[in-house]
mmCIF file of C-alpha atoms in Angstrom:
data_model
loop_
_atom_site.group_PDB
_atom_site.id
_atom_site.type_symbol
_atom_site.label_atom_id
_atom_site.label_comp_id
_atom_site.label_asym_id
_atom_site.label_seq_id
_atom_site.Cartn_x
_atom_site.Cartn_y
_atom_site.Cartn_z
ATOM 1 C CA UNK A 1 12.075 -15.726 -0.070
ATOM 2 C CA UNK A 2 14.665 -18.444 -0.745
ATOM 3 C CA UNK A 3 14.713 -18.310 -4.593
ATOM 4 C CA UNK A 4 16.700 -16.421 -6.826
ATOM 5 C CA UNK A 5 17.029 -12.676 -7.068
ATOM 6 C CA UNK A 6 17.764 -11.093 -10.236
ATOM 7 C CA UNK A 7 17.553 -6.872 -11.898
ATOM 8 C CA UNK A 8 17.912 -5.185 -14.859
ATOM 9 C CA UNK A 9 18.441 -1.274 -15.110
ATOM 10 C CA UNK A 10 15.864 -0.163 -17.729
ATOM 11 C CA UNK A 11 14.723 3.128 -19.475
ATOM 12 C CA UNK A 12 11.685 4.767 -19.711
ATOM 13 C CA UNK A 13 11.358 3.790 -22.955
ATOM 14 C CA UNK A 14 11.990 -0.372 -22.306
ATOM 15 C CA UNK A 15 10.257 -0.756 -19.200
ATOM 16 C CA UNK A 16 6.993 -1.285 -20.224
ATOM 17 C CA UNK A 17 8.327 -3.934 -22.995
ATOM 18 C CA UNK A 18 10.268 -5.407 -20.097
ATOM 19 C CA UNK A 19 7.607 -5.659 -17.681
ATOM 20 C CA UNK A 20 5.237 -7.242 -19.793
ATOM 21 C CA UNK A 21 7.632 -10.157 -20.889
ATOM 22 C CA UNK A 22 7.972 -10.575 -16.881
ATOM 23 C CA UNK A 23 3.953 -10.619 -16.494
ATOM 24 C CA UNK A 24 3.365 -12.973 -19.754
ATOM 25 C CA UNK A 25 6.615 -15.224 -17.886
ATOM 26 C CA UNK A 26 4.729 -16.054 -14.826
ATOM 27 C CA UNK A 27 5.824 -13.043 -12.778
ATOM 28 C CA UNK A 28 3.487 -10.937 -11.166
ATOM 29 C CA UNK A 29 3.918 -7.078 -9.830
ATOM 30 C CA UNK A 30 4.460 -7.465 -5.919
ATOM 31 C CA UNK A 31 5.777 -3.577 -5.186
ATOM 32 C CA UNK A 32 6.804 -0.364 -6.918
ATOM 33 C CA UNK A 33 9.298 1.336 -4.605
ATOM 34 C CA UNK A 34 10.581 4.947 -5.075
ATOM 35 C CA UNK A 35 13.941 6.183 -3.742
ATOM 36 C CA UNK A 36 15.378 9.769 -3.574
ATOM 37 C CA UNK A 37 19.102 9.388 -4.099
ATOM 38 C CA UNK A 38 19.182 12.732 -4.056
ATOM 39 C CA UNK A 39 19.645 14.515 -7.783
ATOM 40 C CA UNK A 40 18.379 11.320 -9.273
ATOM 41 C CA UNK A 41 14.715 9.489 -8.354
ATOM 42 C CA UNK A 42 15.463 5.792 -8.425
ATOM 43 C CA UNK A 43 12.104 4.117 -9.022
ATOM 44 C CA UNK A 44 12.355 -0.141 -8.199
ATOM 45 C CA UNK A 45 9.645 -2.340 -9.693
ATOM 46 C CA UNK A 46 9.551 -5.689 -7.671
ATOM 47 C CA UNK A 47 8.463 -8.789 -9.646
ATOM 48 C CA UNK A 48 7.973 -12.075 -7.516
ATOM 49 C CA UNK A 49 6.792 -15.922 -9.126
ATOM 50 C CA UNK A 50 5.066 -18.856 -7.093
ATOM 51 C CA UNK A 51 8.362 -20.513 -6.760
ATOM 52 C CA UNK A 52 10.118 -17.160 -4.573
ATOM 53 C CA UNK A 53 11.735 -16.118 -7.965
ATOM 54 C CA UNK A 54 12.599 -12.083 -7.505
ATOM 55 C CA UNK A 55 13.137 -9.468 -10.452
ATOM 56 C CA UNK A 56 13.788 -5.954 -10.074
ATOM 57 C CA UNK A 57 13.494 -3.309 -12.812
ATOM 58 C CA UNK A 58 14.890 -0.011 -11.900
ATOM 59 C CA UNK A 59 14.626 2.795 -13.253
ATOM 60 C CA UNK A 60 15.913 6.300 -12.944
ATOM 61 C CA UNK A 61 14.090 9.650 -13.211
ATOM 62 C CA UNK A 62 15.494 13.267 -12.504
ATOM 63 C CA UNK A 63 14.358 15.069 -9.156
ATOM 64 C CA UNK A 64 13.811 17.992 -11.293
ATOM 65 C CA UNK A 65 10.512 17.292 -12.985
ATOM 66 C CA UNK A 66 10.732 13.298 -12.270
ATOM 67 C CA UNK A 67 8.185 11.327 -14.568
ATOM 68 C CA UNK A 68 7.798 7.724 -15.440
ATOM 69 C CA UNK A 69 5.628 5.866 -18.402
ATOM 70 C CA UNK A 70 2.348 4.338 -16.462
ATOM 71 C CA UNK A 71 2.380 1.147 -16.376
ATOM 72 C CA UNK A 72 -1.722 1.151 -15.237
ATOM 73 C CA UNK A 73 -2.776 -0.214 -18.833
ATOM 74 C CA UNK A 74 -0.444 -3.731 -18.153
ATOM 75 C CA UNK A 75 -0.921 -3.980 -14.390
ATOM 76 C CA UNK A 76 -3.574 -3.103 -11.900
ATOM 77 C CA UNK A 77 -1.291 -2.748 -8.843
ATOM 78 C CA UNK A 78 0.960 -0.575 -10.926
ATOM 79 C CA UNK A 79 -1.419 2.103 -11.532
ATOM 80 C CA UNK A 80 -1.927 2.460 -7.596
ATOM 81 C CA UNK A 81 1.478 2.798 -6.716
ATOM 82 C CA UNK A 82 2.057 5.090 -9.295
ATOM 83 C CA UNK A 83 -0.957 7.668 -7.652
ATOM 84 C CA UNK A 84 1.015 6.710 -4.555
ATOM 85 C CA UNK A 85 4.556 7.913 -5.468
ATOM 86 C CA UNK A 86 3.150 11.039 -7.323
ATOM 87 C CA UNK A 87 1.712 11.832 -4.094
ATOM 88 C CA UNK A 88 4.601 11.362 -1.602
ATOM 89 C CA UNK A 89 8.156 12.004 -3.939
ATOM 90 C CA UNK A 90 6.372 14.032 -6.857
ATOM 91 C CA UNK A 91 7.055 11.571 -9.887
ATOM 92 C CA UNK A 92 4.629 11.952 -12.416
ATOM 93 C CA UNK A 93 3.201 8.809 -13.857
ATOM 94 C CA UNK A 94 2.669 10.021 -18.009
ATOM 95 C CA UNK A 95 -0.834 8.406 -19.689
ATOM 96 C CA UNK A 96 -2.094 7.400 -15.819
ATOM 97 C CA UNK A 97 -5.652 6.812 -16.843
ATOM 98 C CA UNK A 98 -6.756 8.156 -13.434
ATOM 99 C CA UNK A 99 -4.034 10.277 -12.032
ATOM 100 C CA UNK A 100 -5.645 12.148 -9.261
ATOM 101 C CA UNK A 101 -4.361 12.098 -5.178
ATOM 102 C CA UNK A 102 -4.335 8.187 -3.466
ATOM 103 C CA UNK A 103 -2.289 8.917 -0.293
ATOM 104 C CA UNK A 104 -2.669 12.554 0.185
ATOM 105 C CA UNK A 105 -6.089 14.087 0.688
ATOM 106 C CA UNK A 106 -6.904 17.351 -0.818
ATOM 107 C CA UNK A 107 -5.981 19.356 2.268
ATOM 108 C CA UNK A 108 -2.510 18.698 1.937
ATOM 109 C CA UNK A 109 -0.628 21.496 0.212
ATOM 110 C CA UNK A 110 0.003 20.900 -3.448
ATOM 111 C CA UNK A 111 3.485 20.569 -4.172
ATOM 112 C CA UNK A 112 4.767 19.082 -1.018
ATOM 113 C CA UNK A 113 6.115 15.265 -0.993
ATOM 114 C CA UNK A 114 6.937 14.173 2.389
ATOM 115 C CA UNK A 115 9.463 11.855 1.783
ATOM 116 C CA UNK A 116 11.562 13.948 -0.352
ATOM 117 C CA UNK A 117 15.109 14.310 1.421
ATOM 118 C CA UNK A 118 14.401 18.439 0.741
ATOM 119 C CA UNK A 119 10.722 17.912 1.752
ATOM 120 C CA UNK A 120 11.329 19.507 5.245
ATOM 121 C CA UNK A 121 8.712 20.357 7.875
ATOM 122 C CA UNK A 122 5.043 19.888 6.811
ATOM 123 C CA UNK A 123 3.667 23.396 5.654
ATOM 124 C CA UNK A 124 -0.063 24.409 7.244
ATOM 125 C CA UNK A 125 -2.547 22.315 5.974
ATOM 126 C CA UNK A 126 -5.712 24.254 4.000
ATOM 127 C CA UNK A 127 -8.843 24.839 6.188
ATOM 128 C CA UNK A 128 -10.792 23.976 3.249
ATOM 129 C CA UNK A 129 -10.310 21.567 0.354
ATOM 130 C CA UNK A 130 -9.328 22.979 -2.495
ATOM 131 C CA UNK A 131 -10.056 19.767 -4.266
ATOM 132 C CA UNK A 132 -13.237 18.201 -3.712
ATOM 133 C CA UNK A 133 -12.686 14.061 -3.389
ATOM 134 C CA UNK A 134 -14.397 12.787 -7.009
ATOM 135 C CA UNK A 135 -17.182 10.547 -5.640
ATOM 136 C CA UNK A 136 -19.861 9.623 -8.719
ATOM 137 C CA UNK A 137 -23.230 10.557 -7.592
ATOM 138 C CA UNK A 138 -25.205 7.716 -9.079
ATOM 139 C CA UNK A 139 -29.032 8.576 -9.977
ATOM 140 C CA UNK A 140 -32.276 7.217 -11.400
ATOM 141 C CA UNK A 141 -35.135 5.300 -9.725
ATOM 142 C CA UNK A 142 -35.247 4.302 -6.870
ATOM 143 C CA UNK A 143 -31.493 5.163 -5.878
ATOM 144 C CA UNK A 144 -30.654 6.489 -2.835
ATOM 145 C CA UNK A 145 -27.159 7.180 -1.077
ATOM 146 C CA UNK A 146 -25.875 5.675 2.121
ATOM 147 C CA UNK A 147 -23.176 7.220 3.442
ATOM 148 C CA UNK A 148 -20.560 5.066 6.368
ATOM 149 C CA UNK A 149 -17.910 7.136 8.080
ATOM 150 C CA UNK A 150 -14.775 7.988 8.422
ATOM 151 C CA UNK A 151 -15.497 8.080 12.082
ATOM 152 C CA UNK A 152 -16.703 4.069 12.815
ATOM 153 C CA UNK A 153 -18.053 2.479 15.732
ATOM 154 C CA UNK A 154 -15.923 -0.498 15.729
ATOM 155 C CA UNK A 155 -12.323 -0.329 15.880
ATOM 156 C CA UNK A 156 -11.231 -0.339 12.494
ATOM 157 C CA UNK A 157 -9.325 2.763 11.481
ATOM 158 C CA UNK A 158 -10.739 5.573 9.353
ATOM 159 C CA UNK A 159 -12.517 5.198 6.145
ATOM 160 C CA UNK A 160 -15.657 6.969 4.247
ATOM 161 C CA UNK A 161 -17.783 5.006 2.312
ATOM 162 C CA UNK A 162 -20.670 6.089 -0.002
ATOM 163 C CA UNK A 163 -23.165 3.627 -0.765
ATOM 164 C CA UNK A 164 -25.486 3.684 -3.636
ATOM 165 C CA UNK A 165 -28.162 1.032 -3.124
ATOM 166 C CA UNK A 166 -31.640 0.301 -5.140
ATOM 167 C CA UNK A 167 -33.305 -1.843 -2.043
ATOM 168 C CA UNK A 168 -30.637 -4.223 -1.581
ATOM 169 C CA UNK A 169 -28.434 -4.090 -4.611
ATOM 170 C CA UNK A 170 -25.344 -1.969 -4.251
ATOM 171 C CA UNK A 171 -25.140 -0.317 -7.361
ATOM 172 C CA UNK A 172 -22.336 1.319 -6.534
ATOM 173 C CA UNK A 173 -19.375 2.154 -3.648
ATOM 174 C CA UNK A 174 -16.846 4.175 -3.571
ATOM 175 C CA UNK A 175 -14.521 4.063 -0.528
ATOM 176 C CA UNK A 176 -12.062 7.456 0.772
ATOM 177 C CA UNK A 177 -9.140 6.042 2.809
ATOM 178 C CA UNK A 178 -5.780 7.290 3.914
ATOM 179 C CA UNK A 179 -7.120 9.170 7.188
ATOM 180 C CA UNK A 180 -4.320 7.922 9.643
ATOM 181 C CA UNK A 181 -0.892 8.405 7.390
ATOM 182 C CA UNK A 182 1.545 8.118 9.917
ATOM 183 C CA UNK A 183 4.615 8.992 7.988
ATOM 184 C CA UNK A 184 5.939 5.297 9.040
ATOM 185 C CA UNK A 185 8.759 5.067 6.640
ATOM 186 C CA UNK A 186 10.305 8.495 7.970
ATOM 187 C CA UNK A 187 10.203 6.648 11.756
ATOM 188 C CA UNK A 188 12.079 4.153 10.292
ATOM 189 C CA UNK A 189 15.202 6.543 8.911
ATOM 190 C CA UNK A 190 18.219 6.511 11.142
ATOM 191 C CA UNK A 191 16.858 3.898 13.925
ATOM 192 C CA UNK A 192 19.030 0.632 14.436
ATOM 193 C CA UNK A 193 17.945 -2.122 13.195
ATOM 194 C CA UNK A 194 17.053 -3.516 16.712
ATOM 195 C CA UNK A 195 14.977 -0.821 17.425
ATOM 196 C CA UNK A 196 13.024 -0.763 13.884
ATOM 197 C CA UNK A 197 11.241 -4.360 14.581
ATOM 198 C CA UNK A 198 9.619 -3.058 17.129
ATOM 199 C CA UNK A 199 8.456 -0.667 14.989
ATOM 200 C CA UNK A 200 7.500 -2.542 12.388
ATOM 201 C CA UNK A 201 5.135 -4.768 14.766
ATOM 202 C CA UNK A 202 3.269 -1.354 15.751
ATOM 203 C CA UNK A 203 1.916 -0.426 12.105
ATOM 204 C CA UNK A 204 -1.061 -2.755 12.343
ATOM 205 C CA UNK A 205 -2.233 -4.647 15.482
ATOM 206 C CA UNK A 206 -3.405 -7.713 13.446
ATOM 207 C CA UNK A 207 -0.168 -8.171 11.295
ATOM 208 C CA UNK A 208 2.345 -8.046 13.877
ATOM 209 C CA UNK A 209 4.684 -10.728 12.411
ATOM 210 C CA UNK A 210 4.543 -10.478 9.746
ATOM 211 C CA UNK A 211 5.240 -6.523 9.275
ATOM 212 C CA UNK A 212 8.056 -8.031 12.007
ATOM 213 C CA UNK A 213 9.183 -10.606 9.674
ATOM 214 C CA UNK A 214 9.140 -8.458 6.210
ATOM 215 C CA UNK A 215 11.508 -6.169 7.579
ATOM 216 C CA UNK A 216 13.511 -8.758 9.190
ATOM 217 C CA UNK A 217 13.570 -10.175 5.579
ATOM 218 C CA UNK A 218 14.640 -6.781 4.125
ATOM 219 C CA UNK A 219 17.766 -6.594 6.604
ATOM 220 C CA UNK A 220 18.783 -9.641 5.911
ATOM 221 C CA UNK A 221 18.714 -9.539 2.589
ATOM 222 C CA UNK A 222 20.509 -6.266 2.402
ATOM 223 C CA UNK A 223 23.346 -7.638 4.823
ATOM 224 C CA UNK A 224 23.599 -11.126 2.685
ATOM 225 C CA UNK A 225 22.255 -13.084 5.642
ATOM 226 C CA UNK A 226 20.785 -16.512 5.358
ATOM 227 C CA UNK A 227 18.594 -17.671 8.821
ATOM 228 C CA UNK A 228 18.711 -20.929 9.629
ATOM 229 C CA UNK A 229 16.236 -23.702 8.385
ATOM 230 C CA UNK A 230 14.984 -24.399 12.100
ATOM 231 C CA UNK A 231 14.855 -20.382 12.385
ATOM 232 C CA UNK A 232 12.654 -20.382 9.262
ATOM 233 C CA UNK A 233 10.120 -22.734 10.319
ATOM 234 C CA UNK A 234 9.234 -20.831 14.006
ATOM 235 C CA UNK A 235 8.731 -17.796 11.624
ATOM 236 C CA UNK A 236 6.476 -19.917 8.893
ATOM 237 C CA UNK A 237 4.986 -21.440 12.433
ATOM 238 C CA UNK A 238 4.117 -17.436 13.740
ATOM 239 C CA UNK A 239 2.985 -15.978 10.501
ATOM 240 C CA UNK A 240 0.703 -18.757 9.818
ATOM 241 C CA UNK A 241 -0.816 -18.893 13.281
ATOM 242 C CA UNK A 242 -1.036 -15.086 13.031
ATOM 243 C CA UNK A 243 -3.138 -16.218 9.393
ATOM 244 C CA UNK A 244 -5.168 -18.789 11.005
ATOM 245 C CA UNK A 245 -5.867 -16.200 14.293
ATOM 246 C CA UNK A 246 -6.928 -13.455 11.839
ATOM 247 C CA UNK A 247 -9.530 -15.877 9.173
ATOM 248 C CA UNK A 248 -11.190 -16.957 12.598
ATOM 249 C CA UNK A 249 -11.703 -13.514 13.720
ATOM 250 C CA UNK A 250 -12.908 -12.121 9.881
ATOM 251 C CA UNK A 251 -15.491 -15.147 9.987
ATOM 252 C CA UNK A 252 -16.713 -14.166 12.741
ATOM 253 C CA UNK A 253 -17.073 -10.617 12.268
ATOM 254 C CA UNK A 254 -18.948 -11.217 8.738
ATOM 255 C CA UNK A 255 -21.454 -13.431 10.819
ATOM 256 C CA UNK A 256 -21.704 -10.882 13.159
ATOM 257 C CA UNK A 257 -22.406 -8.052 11.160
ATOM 258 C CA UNK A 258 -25.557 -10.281 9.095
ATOM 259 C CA UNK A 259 -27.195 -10.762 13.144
ATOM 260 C CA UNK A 260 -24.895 -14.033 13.822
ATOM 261 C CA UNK A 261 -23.967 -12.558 17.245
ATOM 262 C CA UNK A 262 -23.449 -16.516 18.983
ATOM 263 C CA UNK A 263 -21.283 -17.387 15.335
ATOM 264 C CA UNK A 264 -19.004 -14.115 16.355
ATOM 265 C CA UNK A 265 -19.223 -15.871 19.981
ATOM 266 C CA UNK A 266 -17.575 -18.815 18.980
ATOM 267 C CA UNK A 267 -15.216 -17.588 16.607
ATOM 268 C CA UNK A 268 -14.123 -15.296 19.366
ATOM 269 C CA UNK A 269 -13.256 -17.940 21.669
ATOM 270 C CA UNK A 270 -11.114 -19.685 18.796
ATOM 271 C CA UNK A 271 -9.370 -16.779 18.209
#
């Protein structure tokens, strides 16, 4: 934070052009929010710089049949949240080159988006999936399939992961997450502000404070609030101790998990 904030309200048919100028300026595509305002989808494309430098692009959609231009073909990250918001408000990215479910696995009901204001209680979920997830079976010589989860030994959360190994070269993986979607931004709606960092510091055990601190960030900002200069460097101090504690533990854990057990020992006791 700390450097200027600027927006634009664009079409559908300048946002890409406007994007791109943003990407080829330095800018790079840090979020794609969507909003239901209630007959009108608001979708808000975040663009941050190296020097704090925000722009937003926002851009309006119906909630009857709400579509935006994909920007997937200018920005990696954008195609994502695209799949993302077509999943939970409904708004159909147009010439996604890969526009199947991110967030919502195929035994949620089709046609439901949970954080639609009208979305109401969630429906019964199908016994079966309809939709079988696309993995590519890779074959040929030699090739053989090693499938990892969702259920793990360790105490990471929930993910399925299909190896496809020749000896030991990984010729291919493809990983199935979004298990454990808590609904988190609908726990957030109508709690004071108070109340919602506490919150905030539950959604991951190892990010803490800096879930803590981003919606601290987004309050402030909202309000017009400016923290202190002795206030922001305790939070720089916590988020980057929170950094350093979290490096120390992943070095240890990829030592671990190649036979390294006395590595993982001492990295543990840095930690």
């Amino acid at each position: 934070g700390g450097g200027p904030v600027t927006s634009d309200d664009v079409s559908a048919h300048d946002l890409s052009e406007k994007l791109a100028a943003r990407l080829a300026n330095g800018f790079r595509l840090a979020m794609v929010a969507a909003h239901d305002d209630g007959p009108k989808l608001r979708v808000v494309y975040v663009l941050t710089n190296r020097v704090g430098a925000r722009h937003e692009l926002t851009l309006r959609t119906t909630a009857i049949d709400p579509k935006v231009p994909s920007l997937a073909a200018l920005s990696f990250p954008a195609g994502r949240f695209e799949r993302e918001m077509h999943d939970l408000f409904g708004i159909v990215p147009v010439g996604h080159p890969l526009p199947r479910r991110l967030v919502r696995h195929p035994h949620w009901p089709a046609g439901w988006y949970p954080l639609r204001r009208d979305a109401g209680l969630a429906p019964e979920f199908a016994d079966t999936e309809h939709e079988p997830y696309p993995f590519l079976q890779v074959a040929g010589p030699g090739v053989y399939e090693i499938p990892v989860g969702p259920v793990h030994a360790g105490m990471i959360e929930p993910g399925h992961f299909r190896f496809s190994v020749v000896g030991e070269t990984i010729v291919k993986i493809k990983a199935r997450l979004w298990f454990v979607h808590r609904g988190v931004e609908k726990l957030f709606e109508g709690r004071p502000t108070s109340d919602a960092v506490n919150l905030a510091e539950c959604i991951s055990g190892d990010t803490s404070v800096a879930h803590a601190l981003a919606f601290t960030l987004a309050v402030e900002d909202a309000l017009g609030l400016v923290m202190s200069e002795e206030g922001q460097r305790h939070r720089a101090l916590l988020v980057e101790l929170e950094r350093l504690y979290n490096h120390v533990a992943d070095l240890g854990a990829l030592a671990n998990d190649v036979g390294y057990g006395i590595a993982n020992a001492h990295a543990m006791r840095i930690r």
